Coordinates of C-alpha atoms and ligand atoms in Angstrom, one line a residue:
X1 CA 100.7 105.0 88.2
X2 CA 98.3 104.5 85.5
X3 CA 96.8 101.5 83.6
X4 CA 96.3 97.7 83.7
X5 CA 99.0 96.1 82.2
X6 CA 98.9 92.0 82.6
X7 CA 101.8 90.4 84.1
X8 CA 102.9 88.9 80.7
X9 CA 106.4 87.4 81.0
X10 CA 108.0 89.9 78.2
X11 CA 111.3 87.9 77.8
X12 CA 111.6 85.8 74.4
X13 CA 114.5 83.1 76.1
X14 CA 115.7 81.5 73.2
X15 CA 117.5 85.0 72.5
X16 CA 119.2 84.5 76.3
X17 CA 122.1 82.3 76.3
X18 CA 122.6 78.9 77.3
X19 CA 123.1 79.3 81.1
X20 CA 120.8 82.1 81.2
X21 CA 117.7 80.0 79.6
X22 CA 118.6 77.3 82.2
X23 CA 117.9 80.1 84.7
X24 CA 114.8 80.8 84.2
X25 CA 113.9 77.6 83.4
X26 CA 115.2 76.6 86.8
X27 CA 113.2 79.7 88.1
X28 CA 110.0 78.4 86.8
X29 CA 110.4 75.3 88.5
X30 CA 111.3 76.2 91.9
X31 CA 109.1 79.4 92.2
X32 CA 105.2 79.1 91.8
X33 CA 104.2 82.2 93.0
X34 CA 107.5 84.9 91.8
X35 CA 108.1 83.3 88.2
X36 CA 105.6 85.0 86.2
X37 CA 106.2 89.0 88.3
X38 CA 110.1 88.3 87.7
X39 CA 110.1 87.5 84.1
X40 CA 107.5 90.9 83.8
X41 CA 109.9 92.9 85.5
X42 CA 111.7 95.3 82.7
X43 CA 114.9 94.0 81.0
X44 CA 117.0 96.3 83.4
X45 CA 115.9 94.4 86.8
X46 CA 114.8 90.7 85.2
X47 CA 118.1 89.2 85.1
X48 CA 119.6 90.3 88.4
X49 CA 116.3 90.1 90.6
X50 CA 116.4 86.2 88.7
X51 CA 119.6 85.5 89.9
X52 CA 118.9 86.8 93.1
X53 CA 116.1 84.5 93.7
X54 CA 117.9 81.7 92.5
X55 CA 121.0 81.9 94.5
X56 CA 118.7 82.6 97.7
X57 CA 116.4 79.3 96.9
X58 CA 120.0 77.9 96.9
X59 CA 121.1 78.6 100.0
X60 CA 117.2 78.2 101.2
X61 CA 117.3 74.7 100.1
X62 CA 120.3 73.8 102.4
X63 CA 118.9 75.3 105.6
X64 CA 115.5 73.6 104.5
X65 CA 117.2 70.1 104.0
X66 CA 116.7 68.0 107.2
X67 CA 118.6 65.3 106.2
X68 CA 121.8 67.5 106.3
X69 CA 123.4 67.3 110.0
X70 CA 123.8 70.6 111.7
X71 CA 127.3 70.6 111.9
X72 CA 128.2 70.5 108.0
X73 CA 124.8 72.6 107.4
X74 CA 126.5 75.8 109.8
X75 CA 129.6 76.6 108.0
X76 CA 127.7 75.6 104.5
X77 CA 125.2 78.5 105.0
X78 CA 127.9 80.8 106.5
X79 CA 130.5 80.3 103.5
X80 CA 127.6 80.0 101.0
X81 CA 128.2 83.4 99.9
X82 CA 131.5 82.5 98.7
X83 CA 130.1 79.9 96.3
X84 CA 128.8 82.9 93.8
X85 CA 132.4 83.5 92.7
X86 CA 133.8 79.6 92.7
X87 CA 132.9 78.5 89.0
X88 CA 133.1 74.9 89.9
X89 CA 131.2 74.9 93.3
X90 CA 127.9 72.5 93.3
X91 CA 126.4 70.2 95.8
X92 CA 124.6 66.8 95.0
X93 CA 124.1 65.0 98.1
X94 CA 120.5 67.4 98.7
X95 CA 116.8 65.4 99.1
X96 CA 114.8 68.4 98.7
X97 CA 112.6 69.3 95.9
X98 CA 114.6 72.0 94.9
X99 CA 118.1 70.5 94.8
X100 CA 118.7 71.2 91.2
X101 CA 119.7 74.2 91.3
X102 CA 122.5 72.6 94.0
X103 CA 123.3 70.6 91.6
X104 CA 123.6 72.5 88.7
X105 CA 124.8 76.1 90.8
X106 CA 127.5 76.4 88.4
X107 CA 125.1 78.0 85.8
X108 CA 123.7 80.0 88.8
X109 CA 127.0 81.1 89.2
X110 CA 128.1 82.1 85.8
X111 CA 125.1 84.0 85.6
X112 CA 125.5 86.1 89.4
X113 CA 129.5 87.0 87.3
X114 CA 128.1 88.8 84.2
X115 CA 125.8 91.0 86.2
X116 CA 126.6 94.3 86.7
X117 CA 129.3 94.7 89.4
X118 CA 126.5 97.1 91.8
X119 CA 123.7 94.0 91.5
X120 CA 126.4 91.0 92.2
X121 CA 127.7 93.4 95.6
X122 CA 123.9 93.6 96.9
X123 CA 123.4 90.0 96.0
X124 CA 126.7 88.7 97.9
X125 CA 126.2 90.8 100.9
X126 CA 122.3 89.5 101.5
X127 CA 123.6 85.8 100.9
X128 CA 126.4 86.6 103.2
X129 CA 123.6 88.1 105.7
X130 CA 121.1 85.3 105.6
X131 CA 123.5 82.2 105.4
X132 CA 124.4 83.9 108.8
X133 CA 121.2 84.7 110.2
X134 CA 119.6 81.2 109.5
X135 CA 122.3 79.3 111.6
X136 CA 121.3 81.7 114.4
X137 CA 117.8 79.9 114.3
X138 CA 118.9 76.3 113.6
X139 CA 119.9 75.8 116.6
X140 CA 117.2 78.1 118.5
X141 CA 113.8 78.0 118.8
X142 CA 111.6 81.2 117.9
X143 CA 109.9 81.3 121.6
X144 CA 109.5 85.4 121.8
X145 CA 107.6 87.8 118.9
X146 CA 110.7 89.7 118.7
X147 CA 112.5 86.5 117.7
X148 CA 109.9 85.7 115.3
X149 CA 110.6 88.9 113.5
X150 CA 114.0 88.5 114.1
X151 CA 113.8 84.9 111.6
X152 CA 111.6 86.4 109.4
X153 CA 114.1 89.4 108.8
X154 CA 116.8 86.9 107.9
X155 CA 114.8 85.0 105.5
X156 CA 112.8 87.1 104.2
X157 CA 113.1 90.9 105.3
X158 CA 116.4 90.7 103.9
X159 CA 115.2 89.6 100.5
X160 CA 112.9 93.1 100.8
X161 CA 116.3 95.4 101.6
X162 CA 118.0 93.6 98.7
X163 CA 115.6 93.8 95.9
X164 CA 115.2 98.1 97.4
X165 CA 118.7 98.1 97.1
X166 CA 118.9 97.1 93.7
X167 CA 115.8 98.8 92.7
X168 CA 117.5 101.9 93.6
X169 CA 121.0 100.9 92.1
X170 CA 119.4 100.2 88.6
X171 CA 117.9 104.2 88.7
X172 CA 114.0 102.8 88.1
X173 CA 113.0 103.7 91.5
X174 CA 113.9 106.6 93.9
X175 CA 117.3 106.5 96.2
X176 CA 114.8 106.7 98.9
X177 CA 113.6 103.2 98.1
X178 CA 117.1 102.0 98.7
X179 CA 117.7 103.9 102.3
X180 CA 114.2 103.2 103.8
X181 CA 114.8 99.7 104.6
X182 CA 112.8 99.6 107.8
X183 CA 109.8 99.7 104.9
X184 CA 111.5 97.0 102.9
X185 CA 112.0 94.6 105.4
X186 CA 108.7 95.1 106.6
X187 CA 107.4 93.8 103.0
X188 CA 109.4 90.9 103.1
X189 CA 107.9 89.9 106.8
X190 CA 104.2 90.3 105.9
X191 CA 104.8 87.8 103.4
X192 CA 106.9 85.1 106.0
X193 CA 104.7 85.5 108.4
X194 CA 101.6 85.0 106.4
X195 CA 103.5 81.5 104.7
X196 CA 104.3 80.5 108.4
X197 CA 100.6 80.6 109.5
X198 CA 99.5 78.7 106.1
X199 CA 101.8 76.5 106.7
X200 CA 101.6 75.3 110.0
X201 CA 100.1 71.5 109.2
X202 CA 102.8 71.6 105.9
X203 CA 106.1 72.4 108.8
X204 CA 104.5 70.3 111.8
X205 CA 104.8 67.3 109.3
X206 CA 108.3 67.6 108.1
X207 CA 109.2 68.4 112.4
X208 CA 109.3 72.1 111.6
X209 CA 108.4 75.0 114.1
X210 CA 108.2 78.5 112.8
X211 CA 105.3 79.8 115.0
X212 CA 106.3 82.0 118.5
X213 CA 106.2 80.5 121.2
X214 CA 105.4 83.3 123.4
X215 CA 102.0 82.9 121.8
X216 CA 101.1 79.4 121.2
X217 CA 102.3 78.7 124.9
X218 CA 98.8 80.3 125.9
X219 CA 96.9 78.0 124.2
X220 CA 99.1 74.7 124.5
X221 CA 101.5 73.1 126.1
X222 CA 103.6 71.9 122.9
X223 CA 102.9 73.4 119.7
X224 CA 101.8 70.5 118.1
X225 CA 98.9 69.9 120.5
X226 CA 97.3 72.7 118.1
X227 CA 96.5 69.6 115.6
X228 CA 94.8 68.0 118.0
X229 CA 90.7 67.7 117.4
X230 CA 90.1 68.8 121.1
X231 CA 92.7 71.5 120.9
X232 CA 90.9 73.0 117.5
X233 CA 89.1 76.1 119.5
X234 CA 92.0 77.0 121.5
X235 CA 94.3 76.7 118.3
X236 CA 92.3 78.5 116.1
X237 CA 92.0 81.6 119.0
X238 CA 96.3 81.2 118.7
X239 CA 95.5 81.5 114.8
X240 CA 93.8 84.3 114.9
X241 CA 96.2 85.9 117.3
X242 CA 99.3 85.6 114.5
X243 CA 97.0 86.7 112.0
X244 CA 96.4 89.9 114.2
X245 CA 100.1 90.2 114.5
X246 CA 101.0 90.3 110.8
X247 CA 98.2 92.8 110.0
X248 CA 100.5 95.3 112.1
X249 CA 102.4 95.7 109.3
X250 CA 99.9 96.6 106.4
X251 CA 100.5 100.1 107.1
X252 CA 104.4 100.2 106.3
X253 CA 103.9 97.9 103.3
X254 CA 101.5 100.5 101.7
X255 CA 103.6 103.6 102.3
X256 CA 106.6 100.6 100.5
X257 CA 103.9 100.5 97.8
X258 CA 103.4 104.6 97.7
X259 CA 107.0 105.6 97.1
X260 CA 107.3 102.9 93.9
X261 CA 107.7 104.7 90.0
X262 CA 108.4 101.2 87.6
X263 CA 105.0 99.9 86.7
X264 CA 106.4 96.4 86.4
X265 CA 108.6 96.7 90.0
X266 CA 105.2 97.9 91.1
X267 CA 103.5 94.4 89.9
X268 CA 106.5 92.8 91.2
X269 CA 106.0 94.1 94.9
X270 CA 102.2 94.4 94.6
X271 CA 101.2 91.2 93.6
X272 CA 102.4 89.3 96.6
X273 CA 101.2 91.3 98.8
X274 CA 97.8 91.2 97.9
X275 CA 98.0 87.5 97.5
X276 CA 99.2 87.5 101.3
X277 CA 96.3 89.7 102.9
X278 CA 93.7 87.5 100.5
X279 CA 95.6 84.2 102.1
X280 CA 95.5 85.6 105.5
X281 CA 91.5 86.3 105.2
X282 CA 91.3 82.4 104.0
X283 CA 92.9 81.6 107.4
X284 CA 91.4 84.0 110.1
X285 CA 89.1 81.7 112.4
X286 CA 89.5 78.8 109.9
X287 CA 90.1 75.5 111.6
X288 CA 91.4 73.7 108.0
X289 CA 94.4 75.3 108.8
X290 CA 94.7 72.6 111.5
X291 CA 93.4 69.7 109.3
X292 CA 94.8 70.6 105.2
X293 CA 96.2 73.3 103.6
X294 CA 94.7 76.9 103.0
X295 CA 94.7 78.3 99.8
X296 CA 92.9 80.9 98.0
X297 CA 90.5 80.3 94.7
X298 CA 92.3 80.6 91.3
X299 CA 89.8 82.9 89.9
X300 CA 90.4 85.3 92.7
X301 CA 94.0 84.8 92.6
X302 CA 94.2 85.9 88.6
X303 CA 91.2 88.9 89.2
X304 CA 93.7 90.2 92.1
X305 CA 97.1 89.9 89.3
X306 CA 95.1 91.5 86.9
X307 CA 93.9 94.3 89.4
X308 CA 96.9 95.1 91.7
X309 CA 98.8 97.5 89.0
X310 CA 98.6 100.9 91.1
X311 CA 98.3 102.2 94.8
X312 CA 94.5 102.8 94.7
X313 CA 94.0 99.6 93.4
X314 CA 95.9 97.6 96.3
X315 CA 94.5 99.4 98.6
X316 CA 90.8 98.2 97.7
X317 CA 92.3 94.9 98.2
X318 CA 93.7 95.1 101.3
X319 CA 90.8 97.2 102.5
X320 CA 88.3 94.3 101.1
X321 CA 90.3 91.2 103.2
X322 CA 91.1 92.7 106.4
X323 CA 87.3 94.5 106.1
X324 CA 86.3 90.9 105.4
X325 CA 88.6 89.6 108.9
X326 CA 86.8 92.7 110.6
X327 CA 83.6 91.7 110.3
X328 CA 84.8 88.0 111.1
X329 CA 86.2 88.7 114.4
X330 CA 84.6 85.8 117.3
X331 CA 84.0 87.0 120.7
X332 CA 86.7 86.4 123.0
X333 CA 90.0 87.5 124.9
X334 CA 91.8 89.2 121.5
X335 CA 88.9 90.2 120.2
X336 CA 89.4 93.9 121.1
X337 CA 93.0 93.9 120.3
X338 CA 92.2 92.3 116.8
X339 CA 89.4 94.9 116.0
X340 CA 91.7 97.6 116.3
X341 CA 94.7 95.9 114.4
X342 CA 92.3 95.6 111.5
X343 CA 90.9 99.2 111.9
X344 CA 94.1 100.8 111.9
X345 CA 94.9 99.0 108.8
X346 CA 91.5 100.3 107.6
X347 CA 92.4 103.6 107.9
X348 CA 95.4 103.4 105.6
X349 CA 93.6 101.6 102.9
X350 CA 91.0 104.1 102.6
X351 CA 90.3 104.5 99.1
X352 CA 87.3 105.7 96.3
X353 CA 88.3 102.2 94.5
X354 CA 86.6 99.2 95.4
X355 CA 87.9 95.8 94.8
X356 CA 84.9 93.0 94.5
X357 CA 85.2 89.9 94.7
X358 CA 83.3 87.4 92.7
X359 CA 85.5 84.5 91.7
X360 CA 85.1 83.9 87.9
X361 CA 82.6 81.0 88.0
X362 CA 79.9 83.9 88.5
X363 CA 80.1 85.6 85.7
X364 CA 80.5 82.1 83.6
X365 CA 77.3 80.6 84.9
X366 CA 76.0 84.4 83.5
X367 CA 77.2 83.5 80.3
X368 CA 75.9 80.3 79.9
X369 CA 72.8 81.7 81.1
X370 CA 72.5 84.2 79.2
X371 CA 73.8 81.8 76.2
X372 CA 70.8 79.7 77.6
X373 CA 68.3 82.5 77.1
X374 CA 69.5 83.7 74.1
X375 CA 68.8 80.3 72.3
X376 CA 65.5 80.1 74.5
X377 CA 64.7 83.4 72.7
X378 CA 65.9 82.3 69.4
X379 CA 63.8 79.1 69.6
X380 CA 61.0 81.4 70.9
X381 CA 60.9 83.7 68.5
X382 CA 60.8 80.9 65.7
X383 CA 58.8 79.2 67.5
X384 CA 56.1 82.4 67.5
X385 CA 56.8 83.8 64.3
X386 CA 56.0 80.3 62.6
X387 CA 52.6 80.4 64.8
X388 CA 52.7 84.1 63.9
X389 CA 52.7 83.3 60.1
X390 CA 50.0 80.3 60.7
X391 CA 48.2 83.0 62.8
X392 CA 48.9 85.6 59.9
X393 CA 47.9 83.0 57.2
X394 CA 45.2 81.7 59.6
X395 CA 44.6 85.7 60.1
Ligands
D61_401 C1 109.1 93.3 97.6 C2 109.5 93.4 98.8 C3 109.9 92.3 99.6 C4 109.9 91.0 99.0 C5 109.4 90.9 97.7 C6 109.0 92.1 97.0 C7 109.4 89.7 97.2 C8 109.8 88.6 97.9 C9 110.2 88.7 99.2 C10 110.3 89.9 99.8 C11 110.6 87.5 100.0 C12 109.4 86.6 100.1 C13 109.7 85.4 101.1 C14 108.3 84.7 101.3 C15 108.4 83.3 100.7 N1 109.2 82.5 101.6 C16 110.2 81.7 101.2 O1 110.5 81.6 100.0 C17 111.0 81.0 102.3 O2 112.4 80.9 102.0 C18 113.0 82.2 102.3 C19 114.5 82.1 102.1 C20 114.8 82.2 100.6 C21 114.2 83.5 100.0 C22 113.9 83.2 98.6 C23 113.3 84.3 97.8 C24 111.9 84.4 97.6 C25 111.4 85.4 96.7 C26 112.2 86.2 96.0 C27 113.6 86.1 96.2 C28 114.2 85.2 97.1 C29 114.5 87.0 95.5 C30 114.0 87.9 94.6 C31 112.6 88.0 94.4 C32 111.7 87.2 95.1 C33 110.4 79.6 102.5 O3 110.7 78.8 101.3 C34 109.6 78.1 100.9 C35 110.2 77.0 100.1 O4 111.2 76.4 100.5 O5 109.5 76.6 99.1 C36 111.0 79.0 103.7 O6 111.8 78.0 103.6 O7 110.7 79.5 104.8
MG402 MG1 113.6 77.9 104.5

C-alpha cells in the first residue's frame, strides 16, 4: 500500500443535495475525531459509512441522555431501528449536545433510503443489534472483563462488523474483510476501551461507570474513590491495569489492518487506531487522568494523520507508544503481566520503519533559529565586508 496521501476531505458538498449537505454538515458537528477520515473515504463508501455514523450517534445520543427515564429510553433504543424507514420520525425532548440530529432525523432518514439497498440492510441490522445490546447494560453494571467486552462489543465492536460488512459489500476490500468479524470487532473495542479509560473523570461527573469492576474492586471500595487525592497511587496501579488490558488486542487490530486494499478505507481504520495507542501512552501511570482530561499534542496528532497511510507505517507507531509504556512500567504487582502484554504487542509491530516523534514546535524553533542565524550571517557578513572594504581601502 504505497504513498502518503493527506486525509483531504475530497467531497465538493454544494454538488450533494439538500439533505445530504445537512449530513455532513451535521457530521462535522457531532464527530471531532471521524469527520475529516469519512469525508476522505472514496465516493463509493463516503455516503453510506456517513449515514451510518449519523444514525448510530442518533441512537447513541438517547442511551447517553440521562435525563430520559429508563422506561421510555428501553423500548426507544430497541425500536430505534425502525425509525430509518419512518419519514416523519424525530425526537425533540433530548438535552444532549448532540440532539440535532434527533431533532432533525428526518434528513438522516431520507438519506439511509437512497442508499443502496446492501448498505441500508447492514446499517438497520447493527442499529437493530446495538439499540438491543445497550438496554442490556442500562440496567447492569459492567462488574466482570468479560462484561466489559461484552458493552464495548455493542457500542462499538459492532460499529467495526458493520463498516467490514460494508467494506466488503461495496467490492473495495476482500470478502474476507466482511467474514472475519472476530478482527473487526476487535478494532472497534481498542478504541472503546481506550475512550473509557480517558474518560474516567469526564463519566464519573455526569454519574457514569464504564470501568470493570472486577478490576477497580482491588484497588477501591467504590469506583469513585479512584478520584480521591489519597486514593491516586492505588488508582493509577487500576489505570495501568485497563491500559494492560486493551493492549491485548493490538495484535488482532494489525492483522485487521494487514488484510485492508482501499488506501482511503486504510486511513479510515488506521487513523484511529494510532490516535488510540498514542492516547493510551498519554495515560499509562499518569495521575491527570484522575484530576483533568488526557489528551494528546496537536502536532503529534497531525504528524501521526499524515504518517499512518500503510501497514509499516502503523506499525512504527504502535511499536513507538507501547515501546514508550514498556519502558514506563513502575515496579509493582502487574508489573510482570504488563511487561509481557506490551512485548507481545512488540513482536507484532516489528518493523524497519521508525516512527519519531518530535511534536512540530521543534522543528519551528529550528526555523526561527536558523532564520535567526541567517540574518546574524547576513548582518555579519555586511558587517565584515564593509570593515573588509575599510580594511581593503585601509589595505
Ligand atoms: C474500523 C474498525 C472499527 C471501527 C472504526 C474503523 C471506526 C469507528 C469504530 C469502530 C467505533 C468507534 C467507537 C469509539 C468512539 N466511541 C463512541 O463514539 C461512543 O459511542 C458509541 C456508540 C455510537 C457509535 C458511533 C460511531 C462512531 C464512529 C463511527 C461510526 C459510529 C460509524 C461509522 C464510522 C465511525 C461514545 O460516544 C461518545 C460521545 O457520545 O461523544 C459513548 O457514548 O460511549
Ligand atoms: Mg454512549
Amino acid at each position: 500500500m504505497g504513498g502518503v496521501k493527506a486525509v483531504t476531505p475530497n467531497c465538493d458538498l454544494m454538488l450533494l443535495s439538500p439533505t445530504l449537505q445537512k449530513c455532513y454538515t451535521y457530521l462535522k458537528m457531532t464527530s471531532r475525531s471521524f469527520a475529516a477520515v469519512i469525508q476522505s473515504l472514496d465516493e463509493e463508501m463516503r455516503h453510506a459509512i456517513c449515514i451510518f455514523y449519523l444514525v448510530l450517534r442518533a441512537l447513541d445520543t438517547v442511551e447517553d441522555d440521562m435525563t430520559i427515564p429508563v422506561d421510555v429510553k428501553v423500548p426507544m433504543l430497541k425500536e430505534f431501528y425502525k425509525n430509518l424507514t419512518d419519514p416523519d420520525w424525530r425526537f425533540m425532548d433530548s438535552n444532549e449536545k448532540d440532539k440535532i440530529v434527533l431533532e432533525d432525523f428526518p434528513a438522516i432518514s431520507t438519506e439511509f433510503r437512497n442508499l443502496r439497498r446492501v448498505y441500508q440492510h447492514v446499517i438497520e441490522d447493527i442499529c437493530k443489534k446495538m439499540g438491543l445490546g445497550m438496554t442490556v447494560f442500562l440496567e447492569r453494571d459492567v462488574d466482570s472483563l468479560a462484561e466489559w467486552d461484552e458493552y464495548c462489543h455493542y457500542v462499538a465492536g459492532l460499529v467495526g462488523i458493520g463498516l467490514s460488512r460494508l467494506f466488503a459489500a461495496s467490492e473495495l476490500e476482500d470478502r474476507i474483510v466482511g467474514q472475519d468479524l472476530d478482527l473487526a470487532n476487535k478494532m472497534g473495542i481498542f478504541l472503546q476501551k481506550t475512550n473509557i479509560i480517558r474518560d474516567y473523570l469526564e463519566d464519573k461527573k455526569e454519574g457514569r461507570e464504564f470501568w470493570p469492576k472486577e478490576v477497580w474492586s482491588k484497588y477501591g471500595e467504590k469506583l469513585s474513590d479512584l478520584a480521591r487525592e489519597d486514593k491516586r497511587e492505588d488508582a493509577v496501579e487500576c489505570l495501568n491495569e485497563l491500559i494492560s488490558n486493551a493492549l491485548e488486542l493490538i495484535p488482532d487490530c494489525i492483522l485487521y489492518m494487514s488484510r485492508l486494499k482501499n488506501q482511503s478505507i486504510f486511513n479510515f481504520c488506521a487513523i484511529p487506531q494510532v490516535m488510540a495507542i498514542a492516547t493510551l501512552e498519554r495515560c499509562f501511570n499518569n495521575p491527570s487522568v484522575f484530576t483533568g482530561v488526557v489528551k494528546i499534542r496537536k502536532g503529534e496528532a497531525v504528524k501521526m494523520m499524515m504518517t499512518a497511510s500503510d501497514l509499516e507505517k502503523v506499525k512504527a507507531i504502535m511499536y513507538h507508544f507501547t515501546n514508550k509504556i514498556e519502558q514506563r512500567i513502575p515496579d509493582g504487582p502487574n508489573s510482570s503481566s504488563i511487561r509481557s502484554i506490551c512485548l507481545s504487542a512488540l513482536d507484532q509491530c516489528q518493523t524497519s520503519e521508525e516512527f519519531i516523534t518530535s511534536s512540530i514546535y521543534p522543528p519551528l524553533y529550528m526555523s526561527a533559529g536558523m532564520m535567526l542565524a541567517a540574518i546574524g550571517y547576513q548582518y555579519w557578513s555586511q558587517i565584515l565586508g564593509f570593515y573588509g572594504t575599510l580594511s581593503e581601502s585601509s589595505s
